[in-house]
mmCIF file of C-alpha atoms in Angstrom:
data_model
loop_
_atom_site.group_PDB
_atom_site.id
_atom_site.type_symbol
_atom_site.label_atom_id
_atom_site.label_comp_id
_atom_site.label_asym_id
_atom_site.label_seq_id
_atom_site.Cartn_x
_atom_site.Cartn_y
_atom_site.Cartn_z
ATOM 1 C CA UNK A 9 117.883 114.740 94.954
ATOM 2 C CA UNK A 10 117.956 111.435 96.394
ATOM 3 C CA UNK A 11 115.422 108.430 95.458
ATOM 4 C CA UNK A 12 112.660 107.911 97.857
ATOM 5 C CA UNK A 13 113.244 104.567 98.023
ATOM 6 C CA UNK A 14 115.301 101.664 96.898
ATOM 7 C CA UNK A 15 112.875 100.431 94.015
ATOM 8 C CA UNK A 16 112.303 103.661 92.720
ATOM 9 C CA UNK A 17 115.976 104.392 92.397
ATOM 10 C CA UNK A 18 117.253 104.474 88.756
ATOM 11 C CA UNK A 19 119.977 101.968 88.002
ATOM 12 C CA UNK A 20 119.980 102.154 84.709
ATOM 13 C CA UNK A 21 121.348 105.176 83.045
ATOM 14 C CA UNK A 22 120.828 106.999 86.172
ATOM 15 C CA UNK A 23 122.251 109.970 85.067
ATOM 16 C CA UNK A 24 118.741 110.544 83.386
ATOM 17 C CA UNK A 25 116.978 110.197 86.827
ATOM 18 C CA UNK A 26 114.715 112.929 88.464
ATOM 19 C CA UNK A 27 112.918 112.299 91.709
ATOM 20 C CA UNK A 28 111.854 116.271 91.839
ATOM 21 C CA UNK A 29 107.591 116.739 92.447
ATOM 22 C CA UNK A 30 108.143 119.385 89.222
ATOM 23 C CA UNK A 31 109.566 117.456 87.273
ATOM 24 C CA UNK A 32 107.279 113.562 88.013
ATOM 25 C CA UNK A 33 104.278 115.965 87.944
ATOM 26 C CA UNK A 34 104.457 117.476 84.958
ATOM 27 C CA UNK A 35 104.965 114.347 83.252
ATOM 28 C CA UNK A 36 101.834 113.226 84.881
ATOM 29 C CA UNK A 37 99.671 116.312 83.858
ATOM 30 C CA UNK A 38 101.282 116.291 79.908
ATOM 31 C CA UNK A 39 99.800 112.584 79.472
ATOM 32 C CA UNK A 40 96.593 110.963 80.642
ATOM 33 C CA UNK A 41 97.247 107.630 79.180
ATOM 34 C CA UNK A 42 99.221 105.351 81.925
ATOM 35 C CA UNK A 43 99.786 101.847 82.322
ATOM 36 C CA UNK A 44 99.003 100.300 85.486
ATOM 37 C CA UNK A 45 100.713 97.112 86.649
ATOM 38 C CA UNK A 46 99.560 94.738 89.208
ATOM 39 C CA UNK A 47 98.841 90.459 89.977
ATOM 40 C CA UNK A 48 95.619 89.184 89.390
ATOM 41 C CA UNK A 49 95.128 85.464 90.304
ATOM 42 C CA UNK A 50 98.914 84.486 90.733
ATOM 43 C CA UNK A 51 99.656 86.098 87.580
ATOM 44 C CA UNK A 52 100.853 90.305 86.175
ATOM 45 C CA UNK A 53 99.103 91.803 83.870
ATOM 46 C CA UNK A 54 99.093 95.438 82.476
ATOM 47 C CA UNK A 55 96.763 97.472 81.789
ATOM 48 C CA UNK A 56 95.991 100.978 79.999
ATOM 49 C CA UNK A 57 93.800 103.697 81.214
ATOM 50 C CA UNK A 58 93.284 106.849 82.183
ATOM 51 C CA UNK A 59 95.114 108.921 84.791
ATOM 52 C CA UNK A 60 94.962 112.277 86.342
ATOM 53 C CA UNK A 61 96.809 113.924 89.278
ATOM 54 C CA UNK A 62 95.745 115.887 92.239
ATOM 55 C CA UNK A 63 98.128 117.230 94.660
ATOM 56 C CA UNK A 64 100.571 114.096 95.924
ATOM 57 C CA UNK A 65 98.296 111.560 94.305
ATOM 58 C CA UNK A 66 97.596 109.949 91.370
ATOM 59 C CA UNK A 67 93.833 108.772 90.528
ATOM 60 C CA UNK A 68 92.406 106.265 87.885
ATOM 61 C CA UNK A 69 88.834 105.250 87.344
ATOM 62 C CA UNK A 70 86.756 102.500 86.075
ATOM 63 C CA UNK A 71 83.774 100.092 85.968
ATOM 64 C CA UNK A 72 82.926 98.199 89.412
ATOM 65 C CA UNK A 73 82.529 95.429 87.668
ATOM 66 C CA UNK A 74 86.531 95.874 86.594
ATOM 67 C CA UNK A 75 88.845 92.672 87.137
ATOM 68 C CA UNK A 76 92.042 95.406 87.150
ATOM 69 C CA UNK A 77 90.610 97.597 89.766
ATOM 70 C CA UNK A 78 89.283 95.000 92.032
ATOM 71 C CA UNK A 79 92.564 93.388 91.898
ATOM 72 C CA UNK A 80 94.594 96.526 92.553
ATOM 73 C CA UNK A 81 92.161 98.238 95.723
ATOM 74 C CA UNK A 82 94.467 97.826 98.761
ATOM 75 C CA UNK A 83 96.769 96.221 97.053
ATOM 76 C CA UNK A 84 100.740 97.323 95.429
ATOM 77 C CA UNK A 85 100.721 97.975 91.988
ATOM 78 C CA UNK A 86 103.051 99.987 89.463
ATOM 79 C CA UNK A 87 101.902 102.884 87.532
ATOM 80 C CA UNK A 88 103.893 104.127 84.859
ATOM 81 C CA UNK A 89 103.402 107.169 81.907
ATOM 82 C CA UNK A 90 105.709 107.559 79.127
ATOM 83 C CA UNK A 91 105.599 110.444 76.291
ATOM 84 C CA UNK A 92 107.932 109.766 73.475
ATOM 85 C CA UNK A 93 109.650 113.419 72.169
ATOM 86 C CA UNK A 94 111.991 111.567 69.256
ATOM 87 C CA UNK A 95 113.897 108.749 67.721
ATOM 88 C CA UNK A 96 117.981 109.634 68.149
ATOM 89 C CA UNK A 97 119.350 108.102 64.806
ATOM 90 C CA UNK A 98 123.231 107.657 65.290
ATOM 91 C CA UNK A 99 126.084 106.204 63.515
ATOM 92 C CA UNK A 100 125.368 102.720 64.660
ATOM 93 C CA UNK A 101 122.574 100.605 65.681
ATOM 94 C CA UNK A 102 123.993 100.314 69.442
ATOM 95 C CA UNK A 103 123.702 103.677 69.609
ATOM 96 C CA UNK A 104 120.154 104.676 68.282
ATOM 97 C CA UNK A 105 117.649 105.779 71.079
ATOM 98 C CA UNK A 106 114.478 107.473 72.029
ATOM 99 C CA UNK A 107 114.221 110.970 73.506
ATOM 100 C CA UNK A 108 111.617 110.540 76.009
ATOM 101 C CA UNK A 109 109.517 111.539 79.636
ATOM 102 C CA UNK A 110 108.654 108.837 81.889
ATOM 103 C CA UNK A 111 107.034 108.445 85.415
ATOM 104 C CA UNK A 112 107.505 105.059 87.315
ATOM 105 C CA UNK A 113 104.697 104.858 90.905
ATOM 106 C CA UNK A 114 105.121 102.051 93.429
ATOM 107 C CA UNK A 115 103.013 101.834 96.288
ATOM 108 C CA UNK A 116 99.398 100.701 97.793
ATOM 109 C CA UNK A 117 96.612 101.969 95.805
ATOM 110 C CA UNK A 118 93.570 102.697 97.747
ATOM 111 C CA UNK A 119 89.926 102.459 96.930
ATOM 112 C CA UNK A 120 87.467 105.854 97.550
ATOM 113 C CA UNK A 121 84.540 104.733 99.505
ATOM 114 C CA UNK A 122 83.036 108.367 100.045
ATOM 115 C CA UNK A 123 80.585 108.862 97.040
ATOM 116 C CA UNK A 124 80.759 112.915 97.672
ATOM 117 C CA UNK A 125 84.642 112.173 97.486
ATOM 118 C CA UNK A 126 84.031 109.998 94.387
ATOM 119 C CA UNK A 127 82.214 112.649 92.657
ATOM 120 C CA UNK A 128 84.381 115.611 93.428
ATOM 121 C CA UNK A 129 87.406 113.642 91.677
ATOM 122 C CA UNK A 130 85.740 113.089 88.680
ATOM 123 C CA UNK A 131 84.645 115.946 88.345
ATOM 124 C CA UNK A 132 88.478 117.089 88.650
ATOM 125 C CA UNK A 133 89.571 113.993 86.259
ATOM 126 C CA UNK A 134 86.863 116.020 83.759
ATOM 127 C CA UNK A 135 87.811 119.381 83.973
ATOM 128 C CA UNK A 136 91.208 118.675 84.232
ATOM 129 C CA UNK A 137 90.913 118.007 80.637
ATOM 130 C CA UNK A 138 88.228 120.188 79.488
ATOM 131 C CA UNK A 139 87.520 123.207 81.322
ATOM 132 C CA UNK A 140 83.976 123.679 82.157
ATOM 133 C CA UNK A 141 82.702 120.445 80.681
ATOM 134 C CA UNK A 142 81.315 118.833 83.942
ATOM 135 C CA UNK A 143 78.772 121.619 84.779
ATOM 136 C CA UNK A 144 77.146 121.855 81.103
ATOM 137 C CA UNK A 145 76.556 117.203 81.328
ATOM 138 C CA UNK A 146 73.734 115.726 82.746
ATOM 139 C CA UNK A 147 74.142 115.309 86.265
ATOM 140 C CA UNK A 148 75.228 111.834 86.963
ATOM 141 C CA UNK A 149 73.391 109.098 88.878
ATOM 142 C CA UNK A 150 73.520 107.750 92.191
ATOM 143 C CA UNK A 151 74.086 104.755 89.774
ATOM 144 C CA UNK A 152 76.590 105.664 87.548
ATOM 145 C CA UNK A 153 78.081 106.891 90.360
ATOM 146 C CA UNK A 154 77.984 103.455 92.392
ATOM 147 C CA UNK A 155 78.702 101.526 88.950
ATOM 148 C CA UNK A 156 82.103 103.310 89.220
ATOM 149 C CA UNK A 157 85.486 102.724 90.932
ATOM 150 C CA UNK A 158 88.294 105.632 91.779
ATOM 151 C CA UNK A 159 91.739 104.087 92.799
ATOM 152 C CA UNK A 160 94.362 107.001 94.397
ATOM 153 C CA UNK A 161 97.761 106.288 94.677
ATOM 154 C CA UNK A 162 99.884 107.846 96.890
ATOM 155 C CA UNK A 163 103.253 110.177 95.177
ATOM 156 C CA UNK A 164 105.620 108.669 97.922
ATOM 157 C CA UNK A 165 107.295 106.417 95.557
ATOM 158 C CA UNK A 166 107.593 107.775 92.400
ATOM 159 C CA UNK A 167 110.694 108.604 90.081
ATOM 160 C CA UNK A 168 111.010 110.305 86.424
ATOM 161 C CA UNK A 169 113.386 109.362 83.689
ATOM 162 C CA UNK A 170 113.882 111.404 80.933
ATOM 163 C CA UNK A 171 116.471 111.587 77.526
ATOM 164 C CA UNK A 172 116.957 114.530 75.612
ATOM 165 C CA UNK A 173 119.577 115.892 73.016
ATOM 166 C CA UNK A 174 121.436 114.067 70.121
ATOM 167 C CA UNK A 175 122.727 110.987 69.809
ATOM 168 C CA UNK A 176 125.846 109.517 71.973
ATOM 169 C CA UNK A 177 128.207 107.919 69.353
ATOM 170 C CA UNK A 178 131.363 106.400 69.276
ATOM 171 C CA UNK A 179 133.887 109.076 69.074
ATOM 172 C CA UNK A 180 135.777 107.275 65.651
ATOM 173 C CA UNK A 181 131.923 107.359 64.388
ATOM 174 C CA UNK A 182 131.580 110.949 64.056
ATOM 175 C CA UNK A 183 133.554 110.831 60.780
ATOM 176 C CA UNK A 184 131.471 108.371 59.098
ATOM 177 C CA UNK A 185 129.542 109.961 56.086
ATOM 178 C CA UNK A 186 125.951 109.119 58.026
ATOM 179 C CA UNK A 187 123.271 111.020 58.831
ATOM 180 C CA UNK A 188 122.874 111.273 62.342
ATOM 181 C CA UNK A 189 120.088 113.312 64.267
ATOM 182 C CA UNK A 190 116.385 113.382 65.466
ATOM 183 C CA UNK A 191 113.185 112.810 64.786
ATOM 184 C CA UNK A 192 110.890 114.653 66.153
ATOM 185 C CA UNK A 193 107.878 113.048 67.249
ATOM 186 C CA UNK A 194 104.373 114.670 69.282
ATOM 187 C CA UNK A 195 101.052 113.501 69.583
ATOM 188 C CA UNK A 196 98.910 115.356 67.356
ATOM 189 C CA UNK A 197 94.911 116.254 68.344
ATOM 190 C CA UNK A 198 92.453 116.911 64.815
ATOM 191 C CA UNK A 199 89.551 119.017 64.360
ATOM 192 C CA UNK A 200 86.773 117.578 66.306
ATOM 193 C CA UNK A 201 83.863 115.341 64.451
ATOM 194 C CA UNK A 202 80.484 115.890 65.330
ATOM 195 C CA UNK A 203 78.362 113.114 66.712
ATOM 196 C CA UNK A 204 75.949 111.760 63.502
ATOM 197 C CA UNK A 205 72.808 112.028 66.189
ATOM 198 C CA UNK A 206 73.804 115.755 67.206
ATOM 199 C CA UNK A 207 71.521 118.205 67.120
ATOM 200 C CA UNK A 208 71.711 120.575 64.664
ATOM 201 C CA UNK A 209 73.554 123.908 64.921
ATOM 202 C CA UNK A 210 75.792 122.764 67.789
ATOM 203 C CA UNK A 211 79.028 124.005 67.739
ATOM 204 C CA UNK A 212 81.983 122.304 69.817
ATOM 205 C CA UNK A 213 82.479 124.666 73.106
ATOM 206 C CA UNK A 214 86.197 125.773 73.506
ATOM 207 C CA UNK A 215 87.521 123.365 75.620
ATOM 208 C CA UNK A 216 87.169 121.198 72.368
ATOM 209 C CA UNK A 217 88.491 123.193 70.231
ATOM 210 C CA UNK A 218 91.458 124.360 72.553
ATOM 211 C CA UNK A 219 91.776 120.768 73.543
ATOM 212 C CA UNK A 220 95.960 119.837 73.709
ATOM 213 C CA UNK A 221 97.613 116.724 75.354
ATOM 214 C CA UNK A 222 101.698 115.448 75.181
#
């Protein structure tokens, strides 16, 4: 499959390119946490946040008050997610890697202005990750709801990159007497902690519990 456009086309190690919806989305889903690049007073920054994905888009939230989403509404940005599945240990340093998933979005991301909208992808940003959740909260306020910001960004322009498998080494390296391989490496969720001003006799519902991410 062919990039959708020239600046989402892998150059580098293209062989490890995938421009497939399957496979860019469910990089997306597996991994909330995304970086989101974009120029803010003549100069880039980078931030971390929260993503989630609906359909062909890609959402992210915030404060109103935000200096990163005022300065990316209607305006091109980059949005990238990696998830890091091992560290390739060869023979030699040249040759040591990562085994890794990555997503890389270009394009113009656009602010919500419908508060119904607004609400209703929240909502999907919540369950998304916990099941259920948004129905058992207090309902929020016309407020909080103004005091927040959703950014979409359109799917057009997107591209994976991904590295599985052993190392690549030298051919004459294979007979060196050093141990070559993976490790392993996922993001692990604990047990969940209760909240010290909890009421008592509250037990975490299951989408706590249950709760997975990588």
């Amino acid at each position: 499959m062919n990039a959708p456009s020239e600046r989402t086309r892998v150059k580098r190690m293209n062989k490890r390119a995938a421009y497939d919806a399957e496979t860019v989305h469910g990089i997306l889903d597996a991994m909330p946490v995304c970086n989101v690049g974009y120029v803010f007073d003549g100069a880039p920054y980078v931030t971390p946040t929260l993503q989630w994905r609906e359909g062909r888009h890609v959402y992210w939230h915030g404060s109103s008050a935000s200096r990163m989403l005022e300065a990316c509404a209607e305006a091109e940005v980059c949005l990238t997610v990696s998830i890091v599945d091992g560290f390739v240990m060869a023979r030699s340093a040249f040759n040591h890697s990562c085994n890794y998933r990555s997503v890389m979005v270009f394009g113009t991301a656009r602010k919500l202005t419908d508060a119904a909208e607004k609400e209703m992808r929240l909502r999907t940003f919540t369950d998304g990750l916990w099941p259920g959740r948004w129905d058992m909260l207090r309902q929020m306020t016309a407020q909080e709801l103004k005091a927040t910001t959703v950014l979409k960004l359109s799917l057009a322009e997107a591209s994976a990159k991904v590295r599985t498998g052993a190392s690549g080494d030298d051919e004459a390296d294979y007979a060196l007497p050093i141990w070559a391989g993976v490790i392993p490496v996922r993001m692990e969720v604990l047990a969940p902690v209760d909240d010290p001003r909890l009421i008592a006799g509250l037990a975490p519902p299951q989408h706590i519990t249950d709760f997975k991410i990588g």
